[in-house]
Short mmCIF file of C-alpha atoms in Angstrom, two decimals:
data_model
loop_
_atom_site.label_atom_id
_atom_site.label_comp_id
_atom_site.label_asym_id
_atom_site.label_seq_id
_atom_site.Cartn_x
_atom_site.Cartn_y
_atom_site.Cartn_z
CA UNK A 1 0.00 0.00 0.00
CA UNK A 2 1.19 3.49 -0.60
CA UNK A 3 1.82 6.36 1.99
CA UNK A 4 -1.08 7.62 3.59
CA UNK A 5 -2.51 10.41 3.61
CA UNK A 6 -4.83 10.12 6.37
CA UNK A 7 -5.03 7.91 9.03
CA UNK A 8 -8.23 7.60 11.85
CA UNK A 9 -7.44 6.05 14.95
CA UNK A 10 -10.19 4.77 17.14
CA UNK A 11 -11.78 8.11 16.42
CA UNK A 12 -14.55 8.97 19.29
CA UNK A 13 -16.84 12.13 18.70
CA UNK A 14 -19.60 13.37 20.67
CA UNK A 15 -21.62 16.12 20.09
CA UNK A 16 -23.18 17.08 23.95
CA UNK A 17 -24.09 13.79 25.58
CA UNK A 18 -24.66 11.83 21.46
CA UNK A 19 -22.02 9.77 21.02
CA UNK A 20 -21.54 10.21 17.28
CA UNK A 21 -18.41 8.56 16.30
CA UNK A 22 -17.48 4.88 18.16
CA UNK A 23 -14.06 4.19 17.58
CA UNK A 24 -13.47 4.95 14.35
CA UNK A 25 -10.36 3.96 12.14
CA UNK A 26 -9.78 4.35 8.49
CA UNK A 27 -6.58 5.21 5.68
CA UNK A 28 -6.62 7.18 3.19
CA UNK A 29 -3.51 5.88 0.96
CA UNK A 30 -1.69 9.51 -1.17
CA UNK A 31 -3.08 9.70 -4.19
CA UNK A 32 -6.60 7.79 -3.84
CA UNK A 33 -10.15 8.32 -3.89
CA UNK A 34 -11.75 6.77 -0.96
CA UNK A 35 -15.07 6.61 -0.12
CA UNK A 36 -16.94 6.88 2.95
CA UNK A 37 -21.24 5.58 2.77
CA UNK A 38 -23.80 5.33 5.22
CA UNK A 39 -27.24 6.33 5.67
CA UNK A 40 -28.45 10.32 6.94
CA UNK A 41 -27.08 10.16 10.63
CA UNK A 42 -24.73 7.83 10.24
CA UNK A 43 -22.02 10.24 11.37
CA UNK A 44 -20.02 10.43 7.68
CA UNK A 45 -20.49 14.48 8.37
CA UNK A 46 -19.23 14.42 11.83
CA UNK A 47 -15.88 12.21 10.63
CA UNK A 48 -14.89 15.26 8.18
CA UNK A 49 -15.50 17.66 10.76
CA UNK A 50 -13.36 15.91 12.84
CA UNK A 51 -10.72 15.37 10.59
CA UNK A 52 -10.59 18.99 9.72
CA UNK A 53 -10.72 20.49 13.09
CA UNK A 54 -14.20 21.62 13.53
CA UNK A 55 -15.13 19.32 15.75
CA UNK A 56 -12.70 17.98 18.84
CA UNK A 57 -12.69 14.19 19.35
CA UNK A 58 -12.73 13.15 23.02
CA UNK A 59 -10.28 10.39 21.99
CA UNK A 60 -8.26 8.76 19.28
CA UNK A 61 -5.68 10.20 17.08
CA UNK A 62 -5.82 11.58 12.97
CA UNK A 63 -2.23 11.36 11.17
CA UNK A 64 -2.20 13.61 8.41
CA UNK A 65 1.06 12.49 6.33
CA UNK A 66 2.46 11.27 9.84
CA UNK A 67 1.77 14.42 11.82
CA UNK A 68 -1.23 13.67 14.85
CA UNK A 69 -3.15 16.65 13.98
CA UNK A 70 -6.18 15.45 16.16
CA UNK A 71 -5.17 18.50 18.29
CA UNK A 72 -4.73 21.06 15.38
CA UNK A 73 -6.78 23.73 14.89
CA UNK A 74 -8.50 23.95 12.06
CA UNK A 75 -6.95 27.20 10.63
CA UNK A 76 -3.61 25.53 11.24
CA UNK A 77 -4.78 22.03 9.13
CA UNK A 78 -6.14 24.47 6.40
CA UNK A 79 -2.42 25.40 5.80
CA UNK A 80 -1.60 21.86 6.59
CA UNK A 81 -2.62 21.32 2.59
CA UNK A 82 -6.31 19.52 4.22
CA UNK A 83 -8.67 21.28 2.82
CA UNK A 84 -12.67 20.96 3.60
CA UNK A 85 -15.66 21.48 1.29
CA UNK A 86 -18.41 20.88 3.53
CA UNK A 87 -22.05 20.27 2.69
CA UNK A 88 -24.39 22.82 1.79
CA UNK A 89 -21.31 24.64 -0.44
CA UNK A 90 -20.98 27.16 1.71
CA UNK A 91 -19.80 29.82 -0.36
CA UNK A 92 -20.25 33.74 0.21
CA UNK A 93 -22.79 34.69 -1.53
CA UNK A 94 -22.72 38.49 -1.38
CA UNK A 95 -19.14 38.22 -3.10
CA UNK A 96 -18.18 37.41 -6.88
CA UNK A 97 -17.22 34.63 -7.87
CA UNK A 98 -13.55 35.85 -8.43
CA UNK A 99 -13.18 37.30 -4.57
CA UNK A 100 -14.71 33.33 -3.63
CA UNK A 101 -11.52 32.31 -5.13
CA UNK A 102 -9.52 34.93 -4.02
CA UNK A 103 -10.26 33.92 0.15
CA UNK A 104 -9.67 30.11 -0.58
CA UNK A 105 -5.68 31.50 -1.54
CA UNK A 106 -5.92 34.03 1.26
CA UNK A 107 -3.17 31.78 3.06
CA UNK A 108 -1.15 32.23 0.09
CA UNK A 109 1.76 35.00 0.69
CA UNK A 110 2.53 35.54 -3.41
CA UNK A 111 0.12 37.17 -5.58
CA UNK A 112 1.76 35.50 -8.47
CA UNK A 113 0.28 32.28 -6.78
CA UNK A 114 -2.83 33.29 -6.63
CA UNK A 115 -3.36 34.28 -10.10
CA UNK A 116 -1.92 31.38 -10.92
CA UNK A 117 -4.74 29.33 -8.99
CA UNK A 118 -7.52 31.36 -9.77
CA UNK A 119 -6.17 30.48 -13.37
CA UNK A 120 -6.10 27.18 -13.15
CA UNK A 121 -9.44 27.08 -11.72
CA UNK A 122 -11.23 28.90 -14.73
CA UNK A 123 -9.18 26.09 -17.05
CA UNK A 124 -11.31 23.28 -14.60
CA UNK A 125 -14.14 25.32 -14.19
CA UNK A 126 -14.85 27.36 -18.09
CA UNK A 127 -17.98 28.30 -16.55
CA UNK A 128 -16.74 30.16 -13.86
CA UNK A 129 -15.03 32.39 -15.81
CA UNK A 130 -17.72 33.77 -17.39
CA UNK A 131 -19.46 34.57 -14.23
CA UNK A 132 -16.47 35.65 -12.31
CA UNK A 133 -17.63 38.94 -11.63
CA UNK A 134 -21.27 37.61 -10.71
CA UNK A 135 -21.96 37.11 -7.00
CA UNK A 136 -21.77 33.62 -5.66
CA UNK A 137 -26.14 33.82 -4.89
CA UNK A 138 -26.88 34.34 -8.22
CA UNK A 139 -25.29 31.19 -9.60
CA UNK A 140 -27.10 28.02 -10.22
CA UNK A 141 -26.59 24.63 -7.71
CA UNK A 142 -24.35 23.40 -9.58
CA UNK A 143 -22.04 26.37 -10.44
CA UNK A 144 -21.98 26.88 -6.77
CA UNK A 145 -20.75 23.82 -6.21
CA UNK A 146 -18.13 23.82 -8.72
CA UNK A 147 -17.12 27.65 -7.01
CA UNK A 148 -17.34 25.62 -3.95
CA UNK A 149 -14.62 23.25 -4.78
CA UNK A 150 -12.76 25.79 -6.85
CA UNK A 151 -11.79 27.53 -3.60
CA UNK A 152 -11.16 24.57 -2.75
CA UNK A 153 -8.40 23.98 -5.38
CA UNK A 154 -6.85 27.69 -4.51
CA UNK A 155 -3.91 26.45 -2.24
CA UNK A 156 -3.14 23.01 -4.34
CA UNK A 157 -4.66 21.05 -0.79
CA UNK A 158 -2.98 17.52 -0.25
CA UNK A 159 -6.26 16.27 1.05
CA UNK A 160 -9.51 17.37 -0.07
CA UNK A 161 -12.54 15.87 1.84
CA UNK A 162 -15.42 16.53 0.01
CA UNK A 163 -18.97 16.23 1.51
CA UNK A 164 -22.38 15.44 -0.29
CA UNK A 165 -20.83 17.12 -3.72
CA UNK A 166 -24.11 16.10 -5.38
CA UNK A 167 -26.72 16.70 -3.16
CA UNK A 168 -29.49 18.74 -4.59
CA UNK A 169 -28.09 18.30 -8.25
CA UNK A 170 -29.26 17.56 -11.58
CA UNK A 171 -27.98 14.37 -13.04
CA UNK A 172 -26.18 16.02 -16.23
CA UNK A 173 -24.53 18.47 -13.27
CA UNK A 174 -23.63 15.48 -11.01
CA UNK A 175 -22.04 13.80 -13.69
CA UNK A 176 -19.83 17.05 -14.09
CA UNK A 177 -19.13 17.44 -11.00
CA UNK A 178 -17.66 13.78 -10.68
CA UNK A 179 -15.55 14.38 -13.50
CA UNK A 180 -13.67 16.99 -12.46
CA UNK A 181 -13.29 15.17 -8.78
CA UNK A 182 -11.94 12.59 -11.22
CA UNK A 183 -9.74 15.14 -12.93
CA UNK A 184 -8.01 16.40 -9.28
CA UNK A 185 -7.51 12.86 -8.01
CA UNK A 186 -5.40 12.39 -11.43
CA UNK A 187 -3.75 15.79 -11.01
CA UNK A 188 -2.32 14.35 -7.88
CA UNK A 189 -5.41 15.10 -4.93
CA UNK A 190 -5.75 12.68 -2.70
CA UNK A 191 -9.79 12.32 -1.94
CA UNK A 192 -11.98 11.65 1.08
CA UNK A 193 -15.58 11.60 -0.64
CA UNK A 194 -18.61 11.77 1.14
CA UNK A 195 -21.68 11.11 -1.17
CA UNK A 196 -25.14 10.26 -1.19
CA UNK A 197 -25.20 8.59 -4.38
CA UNK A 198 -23.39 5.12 -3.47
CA UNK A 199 -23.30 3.93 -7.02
CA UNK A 200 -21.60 7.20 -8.47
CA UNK A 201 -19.33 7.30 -5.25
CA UNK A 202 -17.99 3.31 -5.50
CA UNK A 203 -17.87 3.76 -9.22
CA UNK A 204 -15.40 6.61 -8.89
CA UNK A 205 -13.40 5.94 -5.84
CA UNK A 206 -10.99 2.97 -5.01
CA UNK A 207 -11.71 1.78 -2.43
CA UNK A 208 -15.02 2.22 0.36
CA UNK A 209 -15.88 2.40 4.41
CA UNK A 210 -19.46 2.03 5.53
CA UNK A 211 -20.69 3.81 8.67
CA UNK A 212 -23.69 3.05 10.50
CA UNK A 213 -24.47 4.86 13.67
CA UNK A 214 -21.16 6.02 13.97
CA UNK A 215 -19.17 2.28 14.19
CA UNK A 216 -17.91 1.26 10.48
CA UNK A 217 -19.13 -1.99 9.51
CA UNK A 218 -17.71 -2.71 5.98
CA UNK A 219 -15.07 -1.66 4.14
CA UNK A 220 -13.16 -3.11 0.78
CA UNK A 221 -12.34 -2.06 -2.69
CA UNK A 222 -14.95 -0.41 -4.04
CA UNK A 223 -15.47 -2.88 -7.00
CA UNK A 224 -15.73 -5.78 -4.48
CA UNK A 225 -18.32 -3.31 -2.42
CA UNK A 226 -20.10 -2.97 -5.90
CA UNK A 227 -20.72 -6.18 -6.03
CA UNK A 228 -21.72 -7.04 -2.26
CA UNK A 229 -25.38 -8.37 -1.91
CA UNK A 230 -25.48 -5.90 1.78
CA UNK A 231 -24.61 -2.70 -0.08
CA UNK A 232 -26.54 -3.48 -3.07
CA UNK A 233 -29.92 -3.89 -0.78
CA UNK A 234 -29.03 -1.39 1.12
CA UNK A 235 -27.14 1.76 -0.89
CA UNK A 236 -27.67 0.64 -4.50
CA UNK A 237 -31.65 0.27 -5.04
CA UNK A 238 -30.83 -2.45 -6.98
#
C-alpha cells in the first residue's frame, strides 16, 4: 500500500451527551479516492468535521502524512494542505465569484500564486469564468458547487474531503461534478468523498468504508463493495 494520507485512529466524537463517532479507524492511501457511505445520521459528516478540526474528538488520534493533527486547529490544518468542502457549499454569496476564489488562496503570501490558482481554476471550471464577476447567490446549484470546490483547489490542498458534492443536483450536473473530482484525483489530490449517491461514489473511488451509527461496519475495494449483496440492498436500489 502506498503512503497515507490520512489515518483515523479509534476516532470517538460526541456532540453534547450523542455519542456520534465509536471508535473509528480508516486510511486514506496519497493519491486515492476513498469513499466513505452510510445512511443520513450515520455520522459520515461528523468524521470530516473531525478530521478537519471543527469538531474535537474526546479520543483517538488523525495522522495527516504522519503528523497527529487530532489536536490542530482547524486554521492551522487548512495550511496543513487539508482542505474541507463541507455540505451545503458554503460559499459567500454576497461576493463574486472571483473574490470566492480569491479567500480560498488568502493563506497564500505571493500574488503571483494566486493568479496562478484562480487560473487554473477557470481552465477546470470554463464556466466560472464567465461569471467571475457575478456574486456567488446568483449562480445556479451546480455552479456553486463547482465555485465551492474551486476555492477549494486555490492552495493546491494535499487532502480534499469533500462532503455530499451532489446533493441537490441535476444528473447532467452530477455527472460534471464527478468528472472533475476525477480530474483532481489524477492531477495528484488525494480524496476523502462523502456522497449520497453510493453507485456514483464506489464507481469513482478505489476503495469504500461504511458507517452506521457512527461504528464502520464494511469496508473493501470499491469494486468488491459494488458487487456485495449488503450494499446493493441497502445503498444501491438495486
Amino acid at each position: 500500500m502506498s503512503e497515507n494520507a490520512l489515518v483515523l485512529r479509534n476516532l470517538e466524537t460526541y456532540y453534547g451527551k450523542i455519542h456520534a463517532l465509536k471508535g473509528v479507524s480508516l486510511e486514506v492511501p496519497r493519491g486515492k479516492i476513498v469513499t466513505l457511505l452510510g445512511s443520513n445520521g450515520a455520522g459520515k459528516s461528523t468524521t470530516l468535521k473531525t478530521i478537519s478540526g471543527l469538531i474535537q474528538a474526546s479520543s483517538g488520534t488523525i495522522e495527516f502524512y504522519g503528523k497527529n493533527i487530532s489536536r490542530e486547529k482547524a486554521h492551522n490544518i487548512v495550511s496543513m494542505g487539508l482542505i474541507h468542502v463541507p455540505e451545503g457549499r458554503r460559499i459567500f454569496k454576497d461576493l463574486t465569484v472571483k473574490e470566492n476564489l480569491e479567500l480560498g488562496g488568502f493563506t497564500l503570501k505571493d500574488e503571483a500564486l494566486r493568479r496562478k490558482g484562480i487560473e487554473h481554476v477557470f481552465e477546470v471550471f470554463p464556466r466560472l469564468k464567465d461569471r467571475q464577476r457575478q456574486s456567488g447567490g446568483t449562480l445556479s446549484g451546480g455552479e456553486q458547487q463547482m465555485l465551492a470546490i474551486g476555492r477549494a483547489m486555490m492552495t493546491e490542498p494535499k487532502l480534499l474531503l469533500l462532503d455530499e458534492p451532489s446533493m441537490g443536483l441535476a444528473p447532467l450536473i452530477v455527472q460534471d461534478i464527478m468528472r472533475i473530482i476525477k480530474q483532481l484525483n489524477d492531477e495528484g489530490t488525494t480524496i476523502l468523498l462523502v456522497e449520497q449517491n453510493a453507485k456514483i461514489a464506489l464507481k469513482l473511488a478505489d476503495y469504500g468504508y461504511v458507517l452506521e451509527t457512527g461504528e464502520l461496519v464494511m469496508e473493501g475495494d470499491s469494486a468488491k463493495l459494488r458487487e456485495d449483496e449488503r450494499i446493493i440492498k441497502a445503498y444501491l436500489g438495486e
